[in-house]
Short mmCIF file of C-alpha atoms in Angstrom, two decimals:
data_model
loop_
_atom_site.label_atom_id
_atom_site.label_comp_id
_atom_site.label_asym_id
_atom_site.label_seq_id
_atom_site.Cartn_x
_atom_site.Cartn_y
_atom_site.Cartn_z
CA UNK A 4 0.55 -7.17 1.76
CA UNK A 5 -1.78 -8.87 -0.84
CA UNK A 6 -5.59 -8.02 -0.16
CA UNK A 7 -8.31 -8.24 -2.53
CA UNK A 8 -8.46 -5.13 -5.09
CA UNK A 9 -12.08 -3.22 -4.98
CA UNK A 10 -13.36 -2.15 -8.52
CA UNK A 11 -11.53 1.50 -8.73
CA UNK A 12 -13.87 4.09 -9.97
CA UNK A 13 -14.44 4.09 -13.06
CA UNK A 14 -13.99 8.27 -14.89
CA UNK A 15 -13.78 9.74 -18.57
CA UNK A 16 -10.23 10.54 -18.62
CA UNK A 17 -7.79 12.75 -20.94
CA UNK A 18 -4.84 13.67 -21.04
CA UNK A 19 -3.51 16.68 -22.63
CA UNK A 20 -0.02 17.34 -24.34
CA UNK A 21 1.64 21.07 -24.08
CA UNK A 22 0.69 23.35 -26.70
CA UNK A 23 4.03 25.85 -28.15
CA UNK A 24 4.50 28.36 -25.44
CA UNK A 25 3.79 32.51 -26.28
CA UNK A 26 4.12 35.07 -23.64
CA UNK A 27 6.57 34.76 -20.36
CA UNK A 28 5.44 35.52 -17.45
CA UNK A 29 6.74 36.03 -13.50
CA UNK A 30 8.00 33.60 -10.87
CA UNK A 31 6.21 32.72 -7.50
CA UNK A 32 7.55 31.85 -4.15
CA UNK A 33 8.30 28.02 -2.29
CA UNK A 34 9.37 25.35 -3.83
CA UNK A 35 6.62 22.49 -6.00
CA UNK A 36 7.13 20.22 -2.82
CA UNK A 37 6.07 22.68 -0.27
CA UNK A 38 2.91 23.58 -2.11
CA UNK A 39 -0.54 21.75 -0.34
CA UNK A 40 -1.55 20.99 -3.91
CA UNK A 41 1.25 19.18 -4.63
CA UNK A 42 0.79 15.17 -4.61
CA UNK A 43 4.11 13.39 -5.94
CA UNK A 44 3.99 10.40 -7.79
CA UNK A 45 0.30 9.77 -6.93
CA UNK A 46 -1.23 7.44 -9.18
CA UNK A 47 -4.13 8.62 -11.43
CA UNK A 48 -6.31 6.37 -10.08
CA UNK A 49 -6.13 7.78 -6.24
CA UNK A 50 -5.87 11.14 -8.44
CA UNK A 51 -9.48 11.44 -9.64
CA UNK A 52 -11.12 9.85 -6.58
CA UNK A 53 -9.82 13.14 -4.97
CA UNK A 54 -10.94 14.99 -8.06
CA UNK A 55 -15.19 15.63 -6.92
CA UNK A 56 -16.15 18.59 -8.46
CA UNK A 57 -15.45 21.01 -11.38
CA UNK A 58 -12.55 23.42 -11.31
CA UNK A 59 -10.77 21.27 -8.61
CA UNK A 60 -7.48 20.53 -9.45
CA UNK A 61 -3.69 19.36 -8.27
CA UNK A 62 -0.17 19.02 -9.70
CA UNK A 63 0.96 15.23 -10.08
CA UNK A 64 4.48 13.76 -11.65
CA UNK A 65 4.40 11.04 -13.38
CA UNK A 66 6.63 7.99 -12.81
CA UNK A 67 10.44 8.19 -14.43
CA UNK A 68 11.02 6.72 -17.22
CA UNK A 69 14.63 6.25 -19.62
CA UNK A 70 13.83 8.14 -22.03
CA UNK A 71 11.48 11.19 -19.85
CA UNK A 72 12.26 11.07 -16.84
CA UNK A 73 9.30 12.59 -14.27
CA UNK A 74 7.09 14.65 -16.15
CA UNK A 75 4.89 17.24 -14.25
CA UNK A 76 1.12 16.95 -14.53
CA UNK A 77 -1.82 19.54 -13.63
CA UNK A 78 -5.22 17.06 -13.03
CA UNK A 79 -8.14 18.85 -12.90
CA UNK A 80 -12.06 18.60 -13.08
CA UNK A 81 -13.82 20.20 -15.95
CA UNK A 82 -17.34 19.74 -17.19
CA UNK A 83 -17.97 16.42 -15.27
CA UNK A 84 -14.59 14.98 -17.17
CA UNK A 85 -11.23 14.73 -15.43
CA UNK A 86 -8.36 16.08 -17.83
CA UNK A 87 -4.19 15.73 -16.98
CA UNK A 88 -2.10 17.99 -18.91
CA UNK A 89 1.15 17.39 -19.07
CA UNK A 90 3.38 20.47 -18.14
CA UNK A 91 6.21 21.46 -21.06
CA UNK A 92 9.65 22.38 -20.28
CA UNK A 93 11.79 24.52 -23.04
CA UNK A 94 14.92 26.28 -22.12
CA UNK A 95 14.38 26.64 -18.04
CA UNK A 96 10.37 27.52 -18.67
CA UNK A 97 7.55 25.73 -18.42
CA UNK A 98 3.87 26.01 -20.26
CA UNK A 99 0.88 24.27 -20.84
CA UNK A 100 -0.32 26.12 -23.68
CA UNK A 101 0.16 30.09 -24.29
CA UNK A 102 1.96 32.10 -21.68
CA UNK A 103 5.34 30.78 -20.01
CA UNK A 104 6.70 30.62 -16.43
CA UNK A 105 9.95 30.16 -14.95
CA UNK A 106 8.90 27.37 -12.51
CA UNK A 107 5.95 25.22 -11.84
CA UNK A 108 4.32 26.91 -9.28
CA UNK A 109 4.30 30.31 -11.04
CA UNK A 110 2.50 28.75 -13.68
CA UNK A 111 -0.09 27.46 -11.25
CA UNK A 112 -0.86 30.26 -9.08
CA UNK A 113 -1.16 32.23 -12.35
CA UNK A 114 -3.64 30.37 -13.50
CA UNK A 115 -5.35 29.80 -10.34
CA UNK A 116 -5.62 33.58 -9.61
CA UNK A 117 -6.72 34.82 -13.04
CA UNK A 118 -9.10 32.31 -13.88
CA UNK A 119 -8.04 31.59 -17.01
CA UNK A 120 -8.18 28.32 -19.07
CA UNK A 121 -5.35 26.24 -19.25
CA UNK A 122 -6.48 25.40 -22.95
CA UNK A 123 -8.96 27.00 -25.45
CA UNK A 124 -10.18 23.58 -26.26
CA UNK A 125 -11.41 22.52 -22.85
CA UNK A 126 -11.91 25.73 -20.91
CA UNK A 127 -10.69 23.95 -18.33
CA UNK A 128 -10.39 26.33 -14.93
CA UNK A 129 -8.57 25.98 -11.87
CA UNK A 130 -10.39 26.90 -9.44
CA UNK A 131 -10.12 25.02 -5.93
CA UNK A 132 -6.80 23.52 -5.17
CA UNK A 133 -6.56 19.90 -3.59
CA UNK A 134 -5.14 19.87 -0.40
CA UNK A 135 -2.79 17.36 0.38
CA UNK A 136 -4.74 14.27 2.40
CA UNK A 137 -3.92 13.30 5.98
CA UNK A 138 -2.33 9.90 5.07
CA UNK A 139 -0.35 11.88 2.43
CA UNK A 140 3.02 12.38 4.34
CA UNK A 141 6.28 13.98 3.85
CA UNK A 142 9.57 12.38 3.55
CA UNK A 143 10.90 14.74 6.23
CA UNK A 144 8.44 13.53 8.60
CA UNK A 145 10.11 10.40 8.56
CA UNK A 146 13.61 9.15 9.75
CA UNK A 147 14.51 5.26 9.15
CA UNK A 148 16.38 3.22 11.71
CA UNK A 149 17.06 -0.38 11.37
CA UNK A 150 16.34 -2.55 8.97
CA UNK A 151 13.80 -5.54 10.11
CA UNK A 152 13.38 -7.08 6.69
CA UNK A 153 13.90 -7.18 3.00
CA UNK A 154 11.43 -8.43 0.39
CA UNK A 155 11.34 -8.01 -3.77
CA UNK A 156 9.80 -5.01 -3.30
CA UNK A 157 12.26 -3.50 -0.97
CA UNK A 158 13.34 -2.97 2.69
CA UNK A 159 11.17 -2.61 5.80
CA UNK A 160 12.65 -0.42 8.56
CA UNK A 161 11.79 0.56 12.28
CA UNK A 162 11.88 4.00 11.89
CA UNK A 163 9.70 7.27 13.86
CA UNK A 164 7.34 9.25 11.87
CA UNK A 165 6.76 13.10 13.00
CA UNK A 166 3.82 15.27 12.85
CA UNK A 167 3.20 18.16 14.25
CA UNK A 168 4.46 17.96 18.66
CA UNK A 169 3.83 13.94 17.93
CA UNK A 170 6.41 11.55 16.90
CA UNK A 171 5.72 7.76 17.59
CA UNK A 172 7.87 4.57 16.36
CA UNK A 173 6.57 2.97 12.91
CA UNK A 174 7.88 0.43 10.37
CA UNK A 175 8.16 1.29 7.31
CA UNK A 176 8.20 -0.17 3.82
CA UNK A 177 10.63 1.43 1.46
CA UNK A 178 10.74 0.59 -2.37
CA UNK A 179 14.25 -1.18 -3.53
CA UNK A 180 16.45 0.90 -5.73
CA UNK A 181 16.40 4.55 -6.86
CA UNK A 182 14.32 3.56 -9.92
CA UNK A 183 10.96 3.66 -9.10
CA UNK A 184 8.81 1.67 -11.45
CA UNK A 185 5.09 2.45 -12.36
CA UNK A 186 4.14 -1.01 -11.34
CA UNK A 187 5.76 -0.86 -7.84
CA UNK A 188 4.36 3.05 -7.19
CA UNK A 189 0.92 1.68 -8.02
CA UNK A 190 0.69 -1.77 -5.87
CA UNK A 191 2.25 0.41 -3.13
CA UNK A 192 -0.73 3.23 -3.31
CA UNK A 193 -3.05 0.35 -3.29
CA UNK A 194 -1.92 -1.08 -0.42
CA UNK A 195 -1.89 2.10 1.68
CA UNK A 196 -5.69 2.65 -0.24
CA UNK A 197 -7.13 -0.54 1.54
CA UNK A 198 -5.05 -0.14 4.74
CA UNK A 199 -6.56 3.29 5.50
CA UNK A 200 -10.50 2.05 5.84
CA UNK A 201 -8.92 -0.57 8.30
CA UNK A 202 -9.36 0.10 12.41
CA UNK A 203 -8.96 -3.12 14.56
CA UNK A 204 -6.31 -4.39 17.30
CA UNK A 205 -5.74 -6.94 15.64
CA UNK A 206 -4.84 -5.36 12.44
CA UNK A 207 -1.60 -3.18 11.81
CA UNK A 208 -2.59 0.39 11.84
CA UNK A 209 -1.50 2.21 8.91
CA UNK A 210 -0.65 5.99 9.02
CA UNK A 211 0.15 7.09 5.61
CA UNK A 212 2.54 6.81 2.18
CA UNK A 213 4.98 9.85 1.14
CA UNK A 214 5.16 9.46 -2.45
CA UNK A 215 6.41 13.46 -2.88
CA UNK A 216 9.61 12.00 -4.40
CA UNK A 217 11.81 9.17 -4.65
CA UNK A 218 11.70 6.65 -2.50
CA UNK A 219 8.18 5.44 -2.04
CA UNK A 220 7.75 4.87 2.00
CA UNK A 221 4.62 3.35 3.25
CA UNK A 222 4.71 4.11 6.98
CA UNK A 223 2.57 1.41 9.32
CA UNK A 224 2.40 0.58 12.95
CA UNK A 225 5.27 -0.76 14.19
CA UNK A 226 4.51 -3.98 15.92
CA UNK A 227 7.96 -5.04 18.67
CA UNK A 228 7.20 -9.10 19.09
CA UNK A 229 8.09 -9.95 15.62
CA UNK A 230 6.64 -12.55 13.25
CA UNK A 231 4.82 -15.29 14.60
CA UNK A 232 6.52 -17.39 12.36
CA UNK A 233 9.91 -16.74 14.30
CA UNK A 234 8.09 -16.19 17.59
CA UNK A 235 6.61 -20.23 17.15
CA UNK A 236 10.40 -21.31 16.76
CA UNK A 237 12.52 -19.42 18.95
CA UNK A 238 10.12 -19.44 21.88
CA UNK A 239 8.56 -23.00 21.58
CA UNK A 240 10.10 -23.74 25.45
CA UNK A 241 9.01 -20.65 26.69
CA UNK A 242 4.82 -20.87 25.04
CA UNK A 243 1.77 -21.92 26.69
CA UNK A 244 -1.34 -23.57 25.16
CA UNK A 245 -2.91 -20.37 26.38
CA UNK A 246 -0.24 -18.49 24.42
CA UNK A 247 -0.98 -20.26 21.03
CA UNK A 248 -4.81 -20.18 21.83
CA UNK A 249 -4.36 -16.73 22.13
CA UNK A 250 -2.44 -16.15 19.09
CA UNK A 251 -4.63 -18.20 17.07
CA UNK A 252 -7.77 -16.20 18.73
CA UNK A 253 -6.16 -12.95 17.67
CA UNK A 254 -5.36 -13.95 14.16
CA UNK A 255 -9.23 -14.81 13.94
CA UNK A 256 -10.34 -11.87 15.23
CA UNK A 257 -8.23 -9.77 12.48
CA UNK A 258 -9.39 -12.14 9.59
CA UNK A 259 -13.23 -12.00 10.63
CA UNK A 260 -12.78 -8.19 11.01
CA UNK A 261 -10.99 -8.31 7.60
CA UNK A 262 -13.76 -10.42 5.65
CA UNK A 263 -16.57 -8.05 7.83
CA UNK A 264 -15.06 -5.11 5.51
CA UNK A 265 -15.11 -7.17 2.18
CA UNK A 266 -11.96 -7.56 1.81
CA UNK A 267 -9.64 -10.97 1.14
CA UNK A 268 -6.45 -11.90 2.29
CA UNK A 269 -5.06 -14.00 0.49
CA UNK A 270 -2.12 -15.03 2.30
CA UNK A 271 -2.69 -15.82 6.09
CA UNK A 272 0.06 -17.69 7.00
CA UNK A 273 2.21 -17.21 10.61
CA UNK A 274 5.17 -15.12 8.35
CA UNK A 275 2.38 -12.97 7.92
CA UNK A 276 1.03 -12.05 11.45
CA UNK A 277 3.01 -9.84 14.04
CA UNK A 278 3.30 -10.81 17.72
CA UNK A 279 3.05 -7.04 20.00
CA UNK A 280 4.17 -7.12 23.51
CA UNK A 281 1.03 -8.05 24.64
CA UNK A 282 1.45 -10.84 23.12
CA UNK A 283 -1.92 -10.20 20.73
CA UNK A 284 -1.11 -11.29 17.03
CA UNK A 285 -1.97 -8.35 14.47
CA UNK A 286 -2.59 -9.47 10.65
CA UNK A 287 -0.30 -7.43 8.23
CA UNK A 288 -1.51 -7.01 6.15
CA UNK A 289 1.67 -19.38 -1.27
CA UNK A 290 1.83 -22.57 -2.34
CA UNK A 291 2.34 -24.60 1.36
CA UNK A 292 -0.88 -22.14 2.38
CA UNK A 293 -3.09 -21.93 -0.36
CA UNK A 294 -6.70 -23.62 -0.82
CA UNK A 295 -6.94 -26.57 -3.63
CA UNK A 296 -9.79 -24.31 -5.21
CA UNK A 297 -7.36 -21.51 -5.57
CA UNK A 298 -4.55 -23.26 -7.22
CA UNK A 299 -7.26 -24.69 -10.26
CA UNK A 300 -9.20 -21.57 -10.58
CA UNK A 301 -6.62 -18.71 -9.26
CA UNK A 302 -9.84 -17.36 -7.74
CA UNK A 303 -9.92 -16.22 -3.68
CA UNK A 304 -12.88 -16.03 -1.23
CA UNK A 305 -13.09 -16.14 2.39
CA UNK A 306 -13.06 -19.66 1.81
CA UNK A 307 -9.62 -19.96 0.94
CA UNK A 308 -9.09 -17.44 3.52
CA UNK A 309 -10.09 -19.85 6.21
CA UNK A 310 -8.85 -22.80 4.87
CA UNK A 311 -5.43 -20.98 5.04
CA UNK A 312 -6.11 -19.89 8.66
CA UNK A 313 -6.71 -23.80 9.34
CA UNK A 314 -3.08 -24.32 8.17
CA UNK A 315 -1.90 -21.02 10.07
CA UNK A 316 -3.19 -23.04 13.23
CA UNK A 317 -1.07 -25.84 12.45
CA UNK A 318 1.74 -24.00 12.82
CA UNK A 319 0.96 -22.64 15.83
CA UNK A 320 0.46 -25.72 17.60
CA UNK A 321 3.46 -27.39 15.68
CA UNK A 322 5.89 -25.33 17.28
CA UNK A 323 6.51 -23.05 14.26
CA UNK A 324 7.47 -25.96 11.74
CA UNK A 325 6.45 -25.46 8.10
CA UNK A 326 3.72 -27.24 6.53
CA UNK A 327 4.27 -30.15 4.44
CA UNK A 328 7.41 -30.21 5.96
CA UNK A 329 10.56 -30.97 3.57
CA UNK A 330 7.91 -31.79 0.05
CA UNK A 331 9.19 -29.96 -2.87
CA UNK A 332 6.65 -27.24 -4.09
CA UNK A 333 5.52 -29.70 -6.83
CA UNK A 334 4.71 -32.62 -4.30
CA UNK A 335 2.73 -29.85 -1.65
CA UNK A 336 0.77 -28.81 -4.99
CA UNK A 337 0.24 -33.00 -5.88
CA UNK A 338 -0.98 -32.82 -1.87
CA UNK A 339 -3.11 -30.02 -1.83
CA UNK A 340 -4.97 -30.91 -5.54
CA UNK A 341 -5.85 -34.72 -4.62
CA UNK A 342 -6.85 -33.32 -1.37
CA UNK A 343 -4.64 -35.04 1.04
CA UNK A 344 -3.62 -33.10 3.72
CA UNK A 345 -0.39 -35.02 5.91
CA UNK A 346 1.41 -33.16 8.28
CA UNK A 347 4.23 -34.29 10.08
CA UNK A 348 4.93 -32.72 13.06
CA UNK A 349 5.54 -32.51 17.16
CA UNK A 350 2.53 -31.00 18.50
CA UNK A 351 2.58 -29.07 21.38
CA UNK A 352 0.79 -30.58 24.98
CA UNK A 353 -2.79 -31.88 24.50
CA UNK A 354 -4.61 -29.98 21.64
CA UNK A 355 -6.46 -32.54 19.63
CA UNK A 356 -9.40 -30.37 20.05
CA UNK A 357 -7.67 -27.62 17.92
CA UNK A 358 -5.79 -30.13 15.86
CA UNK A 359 -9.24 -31.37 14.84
CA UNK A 360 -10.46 -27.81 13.91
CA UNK A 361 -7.62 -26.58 11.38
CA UNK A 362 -8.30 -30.52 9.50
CA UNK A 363 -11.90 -28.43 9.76
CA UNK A 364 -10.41 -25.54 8.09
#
């Protein structure tokens, strides 16, 4: 998905390096995963907009990297300031600054229950664990199936997501390879950030990311009709005009909902909407699609959101075929800057009318 990134809020951050550990001290039970404060590979940003108030805190890792690997981090709230201290590891214990601990979740409750600072310097206190959010999920909750798809950033699969007595059927979006890089973690978490304010029909209902551990799954609705894209070309025989009216009503009634909330597209195009057995198009949330003003400036609005939703009904009434037809990438851009718009193409029954408002578009 590509959507419009809201301004992130903006904190005082720190973040603290391990001080030479002192004094050992006794393990805890249940493993870091099974702990409600733990978050994964939760980026900081999503990290202190769950950080509110003083002495609030949670246990993070950080992304792998060659030379590190994960590193475990305790983010906390201290003073107004939001501080990440990275946990040290010597000879099978772990410390932040004085006393030691054979695990990770010794060290925490220790610190939790006594009160103590984690550091002289900042007085820092844990006080109030964050729990775990509702759209954080676990990897066990989740079982993959098929694969429907496979993109640069990985594979989406039909799959069923359990909580609780409730399991339904989802797709879900699974980040390629074992390595998982900071930049894919953090477009991933953004995705599932804007997805979660979203409630339409006709937009793909999200349910949650489980970012515990490797690999990053962002778990969505799982919508059985397909792409419109394929639907328009495989079906073209079997389609009404009151089929593509209603596809092209239900795209516009996701994109309207979509620009209602602030947010921008950026990329309506048929390969982007999903048909459901109802036959209702849901938006899932580049060059054939995009609006001349985008392409000089590199700037979107819901401008070049509808002028992309004018080409989207093209292809609905063209039986699926792509616009500008068989022009290399360099003669669509030539097209789309000097502002001539041909498309070649059967159109399906009478529909001049709708023709006549995507040249609108």
């Amino acid at each position: 998905l590509m959507f419009f990134v809201v301004k992130a809020l903006i904190t005082v951050s720190e973040t603290l390096k391990p001080s030479p550990a002192l004094t050992s001290v006794g393990s805890a039970v249940g493993s870091i995963e099974d702990q409600q404060w733990y978050h994964g590979m939760l980026p900081r940003e999503d990290i202190n907009r769950l950080l509110k108030e003083d002495g609030e805190f949670l246990v993070r890792v950080t992304e792998p990297t060659p030379s590190s690997g994960m590193r475990t981090v305790i983010s906390t709230r201290w003073n107004g300031r939001h501080y990440h201290f990275i946990v040290g590891h010597c000879k099978g214990m772990y410390y932040v600054e004085k006393e030691t601990f054979p695990d990770v979740v010794a060290l925490v409750e220790y610190y939790h229950r006594q009160k103590k600072p984690l550091t002289e310097a900042t007085g820092a206190k844990l006080l109030s664990p964050v729990k775990r959010q509702k759209w954080e999920l676990r990897h066990e909750w989740i079982k993959l199936d098929r694969q429907l798809g496979e993109g640069a950033f990985g594979g989406v699969f039909a799959g069923t997501l359990t909580t609780g007595f409730t399991t339904r059927k989802v797709a879900v979006k699974v980040n390629k390879g074992k390595a998982v890089e900071k930049e894919v973690i953090e477009e991933m978490c953004k995705e599932a950030a804007i997805m979660r304010i979203f409630r339409h029909p006709n937009v793909v209902k999200f349910y949650g990311i489980a970012v515990e551990r490797e690999p990053v799954m962002l778990v969505m609705e799982l919508v059985e009709g397909g792409s419109l894209d394929i639907v328009l070309r495989t079906k073209k025989e079997e389609l009404t005009v009151q089929d593509l009216t209603n596809f092209a009503l239900g795209a516009a009634k996701g994109l309207e909902y979509l620009h209602s909330k602030n947010c921008i597209h950026r990329d309506v195009a048929a390969r982007n909407c999903l048909v459901s057995g109802k036959e209702d198009v849901n938006q899932r949330l580049p060059i054939r699609w995009i609006a001349p003003e985008v392409l000089e400036t590199m700037l979107y609005s819901t401008k070049s959101d509808v002028y992309s939703f004018g080409i989207l009904l093209w292809e609905i009434f063209s039986e699926g075929n792509v616009p500008y037809g068989k022009m290399t990438l360099a003669e669509v851009k030539t097209q789309i800057r000097s502002r001539q718009f041909v498309f070649n193409g059967k159109f399906h029954v009478t529909i001049s009318d709708y023709y006549a408002e995507g040249v609108r578009c």
